[in-house]
CSV table of C-alpha atoms in Angstrom, one decimal:
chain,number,residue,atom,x,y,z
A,259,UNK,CA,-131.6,-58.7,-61.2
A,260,UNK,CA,-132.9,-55.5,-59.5
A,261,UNK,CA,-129.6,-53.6,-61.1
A,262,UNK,CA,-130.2,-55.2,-64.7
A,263,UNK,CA,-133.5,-53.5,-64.5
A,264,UNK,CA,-132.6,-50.2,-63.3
A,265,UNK,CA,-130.4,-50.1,-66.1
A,266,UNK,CA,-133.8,-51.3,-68.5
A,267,UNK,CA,-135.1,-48.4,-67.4
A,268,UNK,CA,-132.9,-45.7,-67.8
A,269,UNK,CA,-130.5,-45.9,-64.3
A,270,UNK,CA,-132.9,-43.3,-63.1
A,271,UNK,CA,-135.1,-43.7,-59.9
A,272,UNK,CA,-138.3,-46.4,-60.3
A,273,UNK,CA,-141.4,-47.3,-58.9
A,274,UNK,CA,-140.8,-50.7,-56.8
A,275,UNK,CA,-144.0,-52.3,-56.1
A,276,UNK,CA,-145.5,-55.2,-54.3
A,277,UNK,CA,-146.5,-58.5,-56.7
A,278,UNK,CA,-149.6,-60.2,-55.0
A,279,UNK,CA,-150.3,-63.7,-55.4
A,280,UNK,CA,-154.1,-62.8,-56.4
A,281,UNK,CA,-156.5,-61.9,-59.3
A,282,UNK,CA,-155.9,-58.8,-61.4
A,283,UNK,CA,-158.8,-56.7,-61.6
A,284,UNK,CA,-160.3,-53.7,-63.7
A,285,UNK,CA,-162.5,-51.9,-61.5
A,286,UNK,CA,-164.8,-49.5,-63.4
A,287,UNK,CA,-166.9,-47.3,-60.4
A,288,UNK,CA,-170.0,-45.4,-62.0
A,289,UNK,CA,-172.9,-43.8,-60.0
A,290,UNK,CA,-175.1,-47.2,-61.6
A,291,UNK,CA,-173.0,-49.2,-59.5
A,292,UNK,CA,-169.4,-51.5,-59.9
A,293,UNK,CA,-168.4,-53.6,-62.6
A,294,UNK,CA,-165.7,-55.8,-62.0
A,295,UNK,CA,-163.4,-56.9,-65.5
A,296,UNK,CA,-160.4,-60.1,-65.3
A,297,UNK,CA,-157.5,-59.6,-67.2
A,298,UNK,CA,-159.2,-60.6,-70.2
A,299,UNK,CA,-162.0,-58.3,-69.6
A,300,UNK,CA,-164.4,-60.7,-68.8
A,301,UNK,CA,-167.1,-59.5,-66.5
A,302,UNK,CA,-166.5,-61.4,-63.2
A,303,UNK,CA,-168.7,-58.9,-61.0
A,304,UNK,CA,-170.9,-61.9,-59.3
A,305,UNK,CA,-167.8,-63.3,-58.0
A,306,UNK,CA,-167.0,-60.6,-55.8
A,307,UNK,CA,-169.9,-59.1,-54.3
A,308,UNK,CA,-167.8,-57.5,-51.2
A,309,UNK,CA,-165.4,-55.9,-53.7
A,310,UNK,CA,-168.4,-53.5,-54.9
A,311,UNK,CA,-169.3,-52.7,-50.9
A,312,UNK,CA,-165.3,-51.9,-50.7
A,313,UNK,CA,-164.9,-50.2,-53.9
A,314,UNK,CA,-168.0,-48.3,-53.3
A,315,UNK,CA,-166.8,-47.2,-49.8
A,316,UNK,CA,-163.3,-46.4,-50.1
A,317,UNK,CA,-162.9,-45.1,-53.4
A,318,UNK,CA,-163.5,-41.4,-53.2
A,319,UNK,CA,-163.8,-40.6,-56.6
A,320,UNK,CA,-167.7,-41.0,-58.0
A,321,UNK,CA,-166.6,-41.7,-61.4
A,322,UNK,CA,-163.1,-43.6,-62.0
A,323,UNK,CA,-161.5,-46.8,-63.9
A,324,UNK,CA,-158.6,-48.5,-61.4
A,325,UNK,CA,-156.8,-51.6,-61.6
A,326,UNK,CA,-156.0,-53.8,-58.7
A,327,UNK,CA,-155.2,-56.9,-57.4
A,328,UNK,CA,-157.6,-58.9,-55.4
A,329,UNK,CA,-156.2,-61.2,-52.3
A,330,UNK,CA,-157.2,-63.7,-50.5
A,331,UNK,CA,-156.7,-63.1,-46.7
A,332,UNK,CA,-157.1,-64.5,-43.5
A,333,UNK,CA,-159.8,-62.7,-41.9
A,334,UNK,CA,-158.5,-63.2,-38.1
A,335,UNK,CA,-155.1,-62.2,-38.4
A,336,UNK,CA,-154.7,-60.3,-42.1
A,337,UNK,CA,-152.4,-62.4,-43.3
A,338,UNK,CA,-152.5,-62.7,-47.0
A,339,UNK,CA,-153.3,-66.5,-48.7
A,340,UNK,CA,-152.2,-69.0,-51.5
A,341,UNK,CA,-153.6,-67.8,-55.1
A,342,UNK,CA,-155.2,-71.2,-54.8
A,343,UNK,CA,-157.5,-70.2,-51.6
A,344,UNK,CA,-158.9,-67.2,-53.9
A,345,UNK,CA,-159.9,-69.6,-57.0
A,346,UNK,CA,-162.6,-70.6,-54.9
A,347,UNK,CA,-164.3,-67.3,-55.5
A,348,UNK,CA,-164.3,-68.2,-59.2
A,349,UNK,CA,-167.7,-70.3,-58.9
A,350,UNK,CA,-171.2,-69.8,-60.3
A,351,UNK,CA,-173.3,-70.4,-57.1
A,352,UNK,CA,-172.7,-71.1,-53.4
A,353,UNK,CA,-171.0,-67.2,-54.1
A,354,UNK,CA,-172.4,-65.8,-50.4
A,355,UNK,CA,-170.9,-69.2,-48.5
A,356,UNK,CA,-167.4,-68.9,-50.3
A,357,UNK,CA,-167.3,-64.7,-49.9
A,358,UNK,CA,-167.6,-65.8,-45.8
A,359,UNK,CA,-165.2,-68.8,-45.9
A,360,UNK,CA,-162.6,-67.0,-48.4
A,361,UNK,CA,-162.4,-63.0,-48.0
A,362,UNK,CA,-160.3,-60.5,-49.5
A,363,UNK,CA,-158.6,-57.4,-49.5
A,364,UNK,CA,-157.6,-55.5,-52.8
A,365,UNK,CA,-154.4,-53.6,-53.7
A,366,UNK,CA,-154.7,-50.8,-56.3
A,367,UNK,CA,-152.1,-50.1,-58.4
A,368,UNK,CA,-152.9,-47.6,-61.1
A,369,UNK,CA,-156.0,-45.3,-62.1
A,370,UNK,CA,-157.3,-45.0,-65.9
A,371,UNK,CA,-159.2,-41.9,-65.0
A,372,UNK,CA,-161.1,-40.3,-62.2
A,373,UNK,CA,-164.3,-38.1,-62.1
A,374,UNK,CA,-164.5,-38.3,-66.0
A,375,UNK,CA,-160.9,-37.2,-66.6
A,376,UNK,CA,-158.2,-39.6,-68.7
A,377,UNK,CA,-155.1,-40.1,-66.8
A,378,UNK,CA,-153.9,-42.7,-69.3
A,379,UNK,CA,-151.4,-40.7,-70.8
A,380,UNK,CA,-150.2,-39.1,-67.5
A,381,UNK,CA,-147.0,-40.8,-66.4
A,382,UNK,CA,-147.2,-43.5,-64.2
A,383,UNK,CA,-145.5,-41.2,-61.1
A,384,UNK,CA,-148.6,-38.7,-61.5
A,385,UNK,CA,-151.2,-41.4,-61.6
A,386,UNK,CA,-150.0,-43.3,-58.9
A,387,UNK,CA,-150.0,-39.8,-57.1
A,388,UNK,CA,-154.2,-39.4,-58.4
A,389,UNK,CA,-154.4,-43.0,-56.9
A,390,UNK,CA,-152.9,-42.6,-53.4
A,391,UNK,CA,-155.8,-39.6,-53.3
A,392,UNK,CA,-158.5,-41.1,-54.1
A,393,UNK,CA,-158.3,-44.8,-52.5
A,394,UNK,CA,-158.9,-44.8,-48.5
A,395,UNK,CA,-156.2,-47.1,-46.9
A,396,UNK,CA,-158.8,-49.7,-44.3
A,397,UNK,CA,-158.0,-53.2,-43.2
A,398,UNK,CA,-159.2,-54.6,-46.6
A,399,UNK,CA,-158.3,-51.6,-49.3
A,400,UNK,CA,-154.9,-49.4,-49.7
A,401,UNK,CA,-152.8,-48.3,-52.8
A,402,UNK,CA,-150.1,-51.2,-53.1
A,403,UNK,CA,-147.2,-50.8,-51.0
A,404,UNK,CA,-144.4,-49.0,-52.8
A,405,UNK,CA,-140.7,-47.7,-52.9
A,406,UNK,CA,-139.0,-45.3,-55.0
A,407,UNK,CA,-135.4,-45.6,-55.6
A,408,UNK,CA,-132.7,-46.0,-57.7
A,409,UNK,CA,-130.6,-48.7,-55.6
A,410,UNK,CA,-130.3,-51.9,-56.4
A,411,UNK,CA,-130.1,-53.1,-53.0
A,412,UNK,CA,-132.9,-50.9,-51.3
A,413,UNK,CA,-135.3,-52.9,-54.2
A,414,UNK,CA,-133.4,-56.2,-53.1
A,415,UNK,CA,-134.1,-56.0,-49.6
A,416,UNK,CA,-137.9,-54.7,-50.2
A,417,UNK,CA,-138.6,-57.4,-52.4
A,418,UNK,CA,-137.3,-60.0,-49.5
A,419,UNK,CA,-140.4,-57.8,-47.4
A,420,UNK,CA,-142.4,-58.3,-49.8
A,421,UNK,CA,-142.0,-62.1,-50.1
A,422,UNK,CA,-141.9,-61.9,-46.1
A,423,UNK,CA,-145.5,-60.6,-46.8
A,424,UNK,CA,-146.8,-63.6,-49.0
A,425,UNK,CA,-146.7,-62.0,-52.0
A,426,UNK,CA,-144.1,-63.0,-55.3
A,427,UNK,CA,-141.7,-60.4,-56.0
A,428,UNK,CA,-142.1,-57.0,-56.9
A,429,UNK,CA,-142.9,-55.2,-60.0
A,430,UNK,CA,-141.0,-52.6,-61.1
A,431,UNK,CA,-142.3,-49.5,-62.8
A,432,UNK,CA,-140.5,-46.4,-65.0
A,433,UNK,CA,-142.1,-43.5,-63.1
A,434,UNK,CA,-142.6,-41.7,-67.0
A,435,UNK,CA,-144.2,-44.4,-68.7
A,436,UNK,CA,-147.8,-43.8,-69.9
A,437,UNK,CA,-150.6,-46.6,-69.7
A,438,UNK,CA,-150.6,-49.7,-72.2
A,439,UNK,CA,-153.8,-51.2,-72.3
A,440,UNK,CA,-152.8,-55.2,-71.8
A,441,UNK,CA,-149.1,-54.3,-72.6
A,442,UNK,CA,-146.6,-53.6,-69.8
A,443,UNK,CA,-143.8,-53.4,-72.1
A,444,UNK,CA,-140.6,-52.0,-70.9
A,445,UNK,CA,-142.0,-49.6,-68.8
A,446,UNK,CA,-142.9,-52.3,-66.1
A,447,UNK,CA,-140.8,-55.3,-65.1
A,448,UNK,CA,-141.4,-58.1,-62.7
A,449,UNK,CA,-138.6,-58.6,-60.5
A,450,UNK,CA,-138.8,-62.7,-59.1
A,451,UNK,CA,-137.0,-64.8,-57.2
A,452,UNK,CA,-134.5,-67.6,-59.0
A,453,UNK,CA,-136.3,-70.2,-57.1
A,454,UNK,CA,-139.5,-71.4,-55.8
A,455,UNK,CA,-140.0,-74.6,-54.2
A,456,UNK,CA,-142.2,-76.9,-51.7
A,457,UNK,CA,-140.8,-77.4,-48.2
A,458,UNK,CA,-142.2,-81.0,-47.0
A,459,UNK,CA,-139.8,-81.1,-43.6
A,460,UNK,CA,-142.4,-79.9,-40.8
A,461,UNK,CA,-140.5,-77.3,-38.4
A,462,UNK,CA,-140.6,-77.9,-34.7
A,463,UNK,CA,-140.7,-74.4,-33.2
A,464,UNK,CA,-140.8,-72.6,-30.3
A,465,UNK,CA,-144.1,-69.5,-29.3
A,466,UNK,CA,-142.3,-66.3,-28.2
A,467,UNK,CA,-144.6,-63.5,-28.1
A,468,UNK,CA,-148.2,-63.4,-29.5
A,469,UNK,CA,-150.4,-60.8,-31.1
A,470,UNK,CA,-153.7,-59.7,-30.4
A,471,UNK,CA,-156.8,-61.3,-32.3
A,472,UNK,CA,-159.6,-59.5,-34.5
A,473,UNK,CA,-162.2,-60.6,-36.1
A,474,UNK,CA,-163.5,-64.1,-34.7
A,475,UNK,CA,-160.4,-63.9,-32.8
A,476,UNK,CA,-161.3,-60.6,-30.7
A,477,UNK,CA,-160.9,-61.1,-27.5
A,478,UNK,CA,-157.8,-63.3,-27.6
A,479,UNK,CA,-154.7,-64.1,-29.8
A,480,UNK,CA,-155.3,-63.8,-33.6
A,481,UNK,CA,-151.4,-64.5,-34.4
A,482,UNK,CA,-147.9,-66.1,-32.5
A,483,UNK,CA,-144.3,-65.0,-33.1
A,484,UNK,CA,-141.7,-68.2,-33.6
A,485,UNK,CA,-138.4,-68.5,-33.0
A,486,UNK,CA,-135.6,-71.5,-33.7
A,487,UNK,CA,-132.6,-71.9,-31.6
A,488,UNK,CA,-129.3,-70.6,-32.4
A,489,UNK,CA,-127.3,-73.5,-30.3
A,490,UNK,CA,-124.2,-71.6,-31.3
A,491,UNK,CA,-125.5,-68.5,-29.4
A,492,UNK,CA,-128.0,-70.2,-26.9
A,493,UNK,CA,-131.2,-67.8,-27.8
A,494,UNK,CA,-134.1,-67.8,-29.9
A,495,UNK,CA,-134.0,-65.9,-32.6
A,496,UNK,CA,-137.3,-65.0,-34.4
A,497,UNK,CA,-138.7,-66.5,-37.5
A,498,UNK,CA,-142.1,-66.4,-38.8
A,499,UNK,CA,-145.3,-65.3,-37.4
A,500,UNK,CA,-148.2,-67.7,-37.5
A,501,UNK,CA,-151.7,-67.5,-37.8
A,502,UNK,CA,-153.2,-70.3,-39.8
A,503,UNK,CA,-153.9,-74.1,-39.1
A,504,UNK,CA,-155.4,-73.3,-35.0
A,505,UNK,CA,-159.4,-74.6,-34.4
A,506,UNK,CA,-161.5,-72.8,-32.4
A,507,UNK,CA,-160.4,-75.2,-29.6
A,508,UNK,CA,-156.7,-74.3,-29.6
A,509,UNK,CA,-157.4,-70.8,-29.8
A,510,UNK,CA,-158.6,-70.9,-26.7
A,511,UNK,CA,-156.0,-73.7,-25.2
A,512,UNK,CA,-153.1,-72.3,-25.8
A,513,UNK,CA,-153.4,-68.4,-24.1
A,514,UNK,CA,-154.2,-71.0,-20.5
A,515,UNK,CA,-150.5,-72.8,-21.9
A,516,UNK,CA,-148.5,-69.7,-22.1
A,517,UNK,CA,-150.1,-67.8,-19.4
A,518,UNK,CA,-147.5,-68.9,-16.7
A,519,UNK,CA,-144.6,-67.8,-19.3
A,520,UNK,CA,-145.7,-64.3,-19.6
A,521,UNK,CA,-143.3,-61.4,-19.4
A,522,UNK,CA,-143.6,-57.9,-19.6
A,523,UNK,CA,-140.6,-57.2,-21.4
A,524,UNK,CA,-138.6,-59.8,-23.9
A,525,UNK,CA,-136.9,-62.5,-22.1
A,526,UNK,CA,-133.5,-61.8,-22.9
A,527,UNK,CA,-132.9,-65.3,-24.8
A,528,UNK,CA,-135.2,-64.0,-27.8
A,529,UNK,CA,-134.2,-62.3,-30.6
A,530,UNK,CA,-136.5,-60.1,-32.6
A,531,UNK,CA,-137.1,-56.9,-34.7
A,532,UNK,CA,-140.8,-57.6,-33.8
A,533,UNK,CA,-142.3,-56.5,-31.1
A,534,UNK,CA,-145.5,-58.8,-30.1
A,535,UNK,CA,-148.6,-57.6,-27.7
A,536,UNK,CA,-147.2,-60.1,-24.9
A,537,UNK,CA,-143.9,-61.8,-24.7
A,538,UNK,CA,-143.5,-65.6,-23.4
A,539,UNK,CA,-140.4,-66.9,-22.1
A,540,UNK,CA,-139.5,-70.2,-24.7
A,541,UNK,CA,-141.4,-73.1,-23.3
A,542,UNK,CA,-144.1,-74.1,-25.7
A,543,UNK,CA,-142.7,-75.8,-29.2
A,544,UNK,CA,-144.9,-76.2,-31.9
A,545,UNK,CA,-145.1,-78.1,-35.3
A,546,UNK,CA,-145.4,-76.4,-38.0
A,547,UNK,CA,-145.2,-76.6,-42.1
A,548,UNK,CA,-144.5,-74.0,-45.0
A,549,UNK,CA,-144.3,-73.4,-48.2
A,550,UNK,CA,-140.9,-72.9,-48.4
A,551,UNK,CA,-138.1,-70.9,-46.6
A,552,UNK,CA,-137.4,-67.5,-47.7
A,553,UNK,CA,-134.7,-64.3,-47.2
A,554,UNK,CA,-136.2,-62.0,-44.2
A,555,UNK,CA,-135.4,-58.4,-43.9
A,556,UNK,CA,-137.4,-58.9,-40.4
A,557,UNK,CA,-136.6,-62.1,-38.7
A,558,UNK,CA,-133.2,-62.3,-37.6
A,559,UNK,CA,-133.0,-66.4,-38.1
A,560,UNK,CA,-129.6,-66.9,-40.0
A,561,UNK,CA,-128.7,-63.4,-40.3
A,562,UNK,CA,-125.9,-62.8,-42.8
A,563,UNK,CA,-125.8,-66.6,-43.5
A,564,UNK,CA,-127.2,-66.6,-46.9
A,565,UNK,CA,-127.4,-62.7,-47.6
A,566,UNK,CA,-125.5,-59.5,-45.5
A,567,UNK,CA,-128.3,-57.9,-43.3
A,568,UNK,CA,-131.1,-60.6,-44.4
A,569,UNK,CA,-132.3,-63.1,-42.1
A,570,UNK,CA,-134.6,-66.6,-42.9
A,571,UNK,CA,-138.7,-66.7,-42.6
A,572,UNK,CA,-141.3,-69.3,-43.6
A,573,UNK,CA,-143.7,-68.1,-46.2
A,574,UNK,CA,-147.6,-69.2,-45.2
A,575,UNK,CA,-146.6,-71.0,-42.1
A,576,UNK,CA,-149.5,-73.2,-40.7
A,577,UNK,CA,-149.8,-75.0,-37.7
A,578,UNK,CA,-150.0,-78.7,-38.4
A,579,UNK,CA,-152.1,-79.2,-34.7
A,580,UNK,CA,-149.4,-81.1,-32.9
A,581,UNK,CA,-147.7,-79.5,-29.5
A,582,UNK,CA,-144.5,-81.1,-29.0
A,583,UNK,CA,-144.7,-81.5,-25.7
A,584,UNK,CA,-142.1,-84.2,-26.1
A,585,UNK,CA,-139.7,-81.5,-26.7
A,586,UNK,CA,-137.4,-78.4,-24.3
A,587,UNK,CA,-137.3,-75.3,-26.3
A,588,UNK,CA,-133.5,-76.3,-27.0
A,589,UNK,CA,-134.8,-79.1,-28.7
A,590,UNK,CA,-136.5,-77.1,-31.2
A,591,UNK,CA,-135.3,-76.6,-35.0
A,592,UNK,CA,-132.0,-75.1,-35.1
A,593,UNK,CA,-130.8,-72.2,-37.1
A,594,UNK,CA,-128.4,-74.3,-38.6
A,595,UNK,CA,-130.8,-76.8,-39.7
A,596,UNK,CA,-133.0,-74.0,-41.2
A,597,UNK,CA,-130.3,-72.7,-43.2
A,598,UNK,CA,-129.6,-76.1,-44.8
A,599,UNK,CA,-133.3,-76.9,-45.1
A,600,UNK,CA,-132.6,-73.4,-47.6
A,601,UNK,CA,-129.7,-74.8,-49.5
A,602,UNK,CA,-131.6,-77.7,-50.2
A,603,UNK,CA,-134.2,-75.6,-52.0
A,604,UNK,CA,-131.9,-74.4,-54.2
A,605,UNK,CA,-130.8,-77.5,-54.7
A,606,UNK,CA,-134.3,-79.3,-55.6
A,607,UNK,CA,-134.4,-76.4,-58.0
A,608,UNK,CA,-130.8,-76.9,-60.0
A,609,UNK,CA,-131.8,-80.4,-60.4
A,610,UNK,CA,-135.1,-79.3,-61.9
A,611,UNK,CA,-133.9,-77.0,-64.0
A,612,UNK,CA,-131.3,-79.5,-65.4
């Protein structure tokens, strides 16, 4: 637990930092050129040939060893992938065809040395300081988001963003502790959830707002915001964004579907902390599928029904292609039928574990 940690480390504020769901990298950046290093220091440079570009770009330090974790991400709407879409960058040829179909983004999180100078017996709070200076935060490259603290419920509730996000958990890092080459040690601890488990119910929800495209998807919507309904309170409260599983063909259906549901402000039978580039009165449901159902910090879904001040999201939501047109936005998925699609998980998982 976040306060079994804290306690690890000294009840003293930490370093509380996102766990991708990619590739750990060494980066070593010399005026020759890049060399990318796995884990186990094996030179994996030809794999990504758009790391160099954004290592050579956005890191402004000439000479410098950083680590970082490479991501696979949706190129249209930013949303970070499955581990398993970035193993198809670990191939010895068709390498320009899978850097197009599968690109990435990279999140530093620490700095060996910089300009010649060894930070790796600097504590981690003053390298992570030298890092935050010397990586430029773009679309694809920025230090790894972060959170000092010593509460136990301020890491909770980030790690449930942080899951929200597509990534694991979090790590958590003693602000004093010096660099371990391959050994975290006790200075660094990762903080997981208890479970993890596949969702194979597809969700009927309903479109709410939607979020301007980029990319391919310049020029119309890149990403929707979804919402179930609460038949206890008659609204929609929000619950996932979605961005993955629309052809080029929908993309350009379904702006002409919502158009006449447009509104200028939110309707006021939708909930949500997020506020989307255009609002749609619920009309349109959509199926969906996940990966599983997780604890929100964002989506109000089941607020205070599983956790106090933590609502229910879908982690990587994709559109299976079907519109239920079959289907009034009050026959959507209910809140209540999220929640005990949640319970279930936990208990596939009990029975696993037994």
């Amino acid at each position: 637990s976040a306060k079994a940690i804290i306690a690890k480390l000294g009840n003293k504020v930490v370093a509380a930092e996102y766990k991708l769901d990619g590739e750990r990298l060494q980066i070593h950046k010399r005026k020759e050129g890049v060399t990318l290093f796995s884990r186990r220091l094996e030179v994996i440079t030809h794999n990504y040939p758009d790391v160099l570009e954004l290592v050579a770009k956005n890191v402004a330090s000439g000479e410098a060893i950083l680590e970082a974790e490479v991501v696979a991400i949706n190129e249209d709407t930013g949303e970070y992938l499955p581990f398993q879409e970035l193993m198809h960058r670990r191939r010895k040829y068709g390498v320009a065809e899978a850097m197009k179909q599968y690109p990435v983004a990279l999140n530093f999180f620490d700095l060996l040395s910089a300009d010649r100078k060894d930070y790796t017996n600097f504590p981690y709070g003053e390298r992570r300081a030298k890092l935050e200076s010397v990586v430029k935060e773009t679309e694809r490259t920025r230090p790894v988001p972060a959170l000092r603290t010593a509460d136990p419920e301020e890491i909770e509730k980030f790690m449930e963003d942080a899951i929200a996000n597509g990534c694991e958990g979090l790590v958590v890092k003693d602000l004093d502790g010096v660099y371990r080459a391959g050994a975290r040690e006790f200075s660094w601890v990762k903080l997981k959830r208890e479970y993890r488990s596949e969702l194979t119910d597809t969700i009927d929800l309903v479109i709410v707002g939607a979020f301007h495209g980029r990319g391919r998807r310049a020029g119309t919507y890149g990403t929707y915001l979804l919402a179930a309904y609460d038949d206890k309170k008659a609204n929609f409260p929000s619950v996932s964004k979605i961005g993955t599983g629309f052809t080029d063909e929908d993309l350009q259906k379904f702006p002409r579907l919502l158009k006449k549901y447009e509104s200028r402000v939110k309707p006021p039978s939708v909930e949500s902390n997020l506020v989307p580039d255009v609002w749609f009165r619920p009309h349109l449901v959509i199926e969906t599928i996940a990966s599983e159902i997780t604890l929100s910090p964002i989506h109000p879904a089941g607020m205070g029904r599983i956790r106090k001040e933590s609502g229910l999201a879908l982690r990587f939501p994709k559109f299976t292609g079907k519109i239920r047109d079959d289907k009034k936005p009050e026959d959507a998925t209910t809140v209540d039928e999220i929640v005990e699609m949640y319970n279930l998980q936990l208990k596939k998982v009990e029975r696993v574990a037994q």
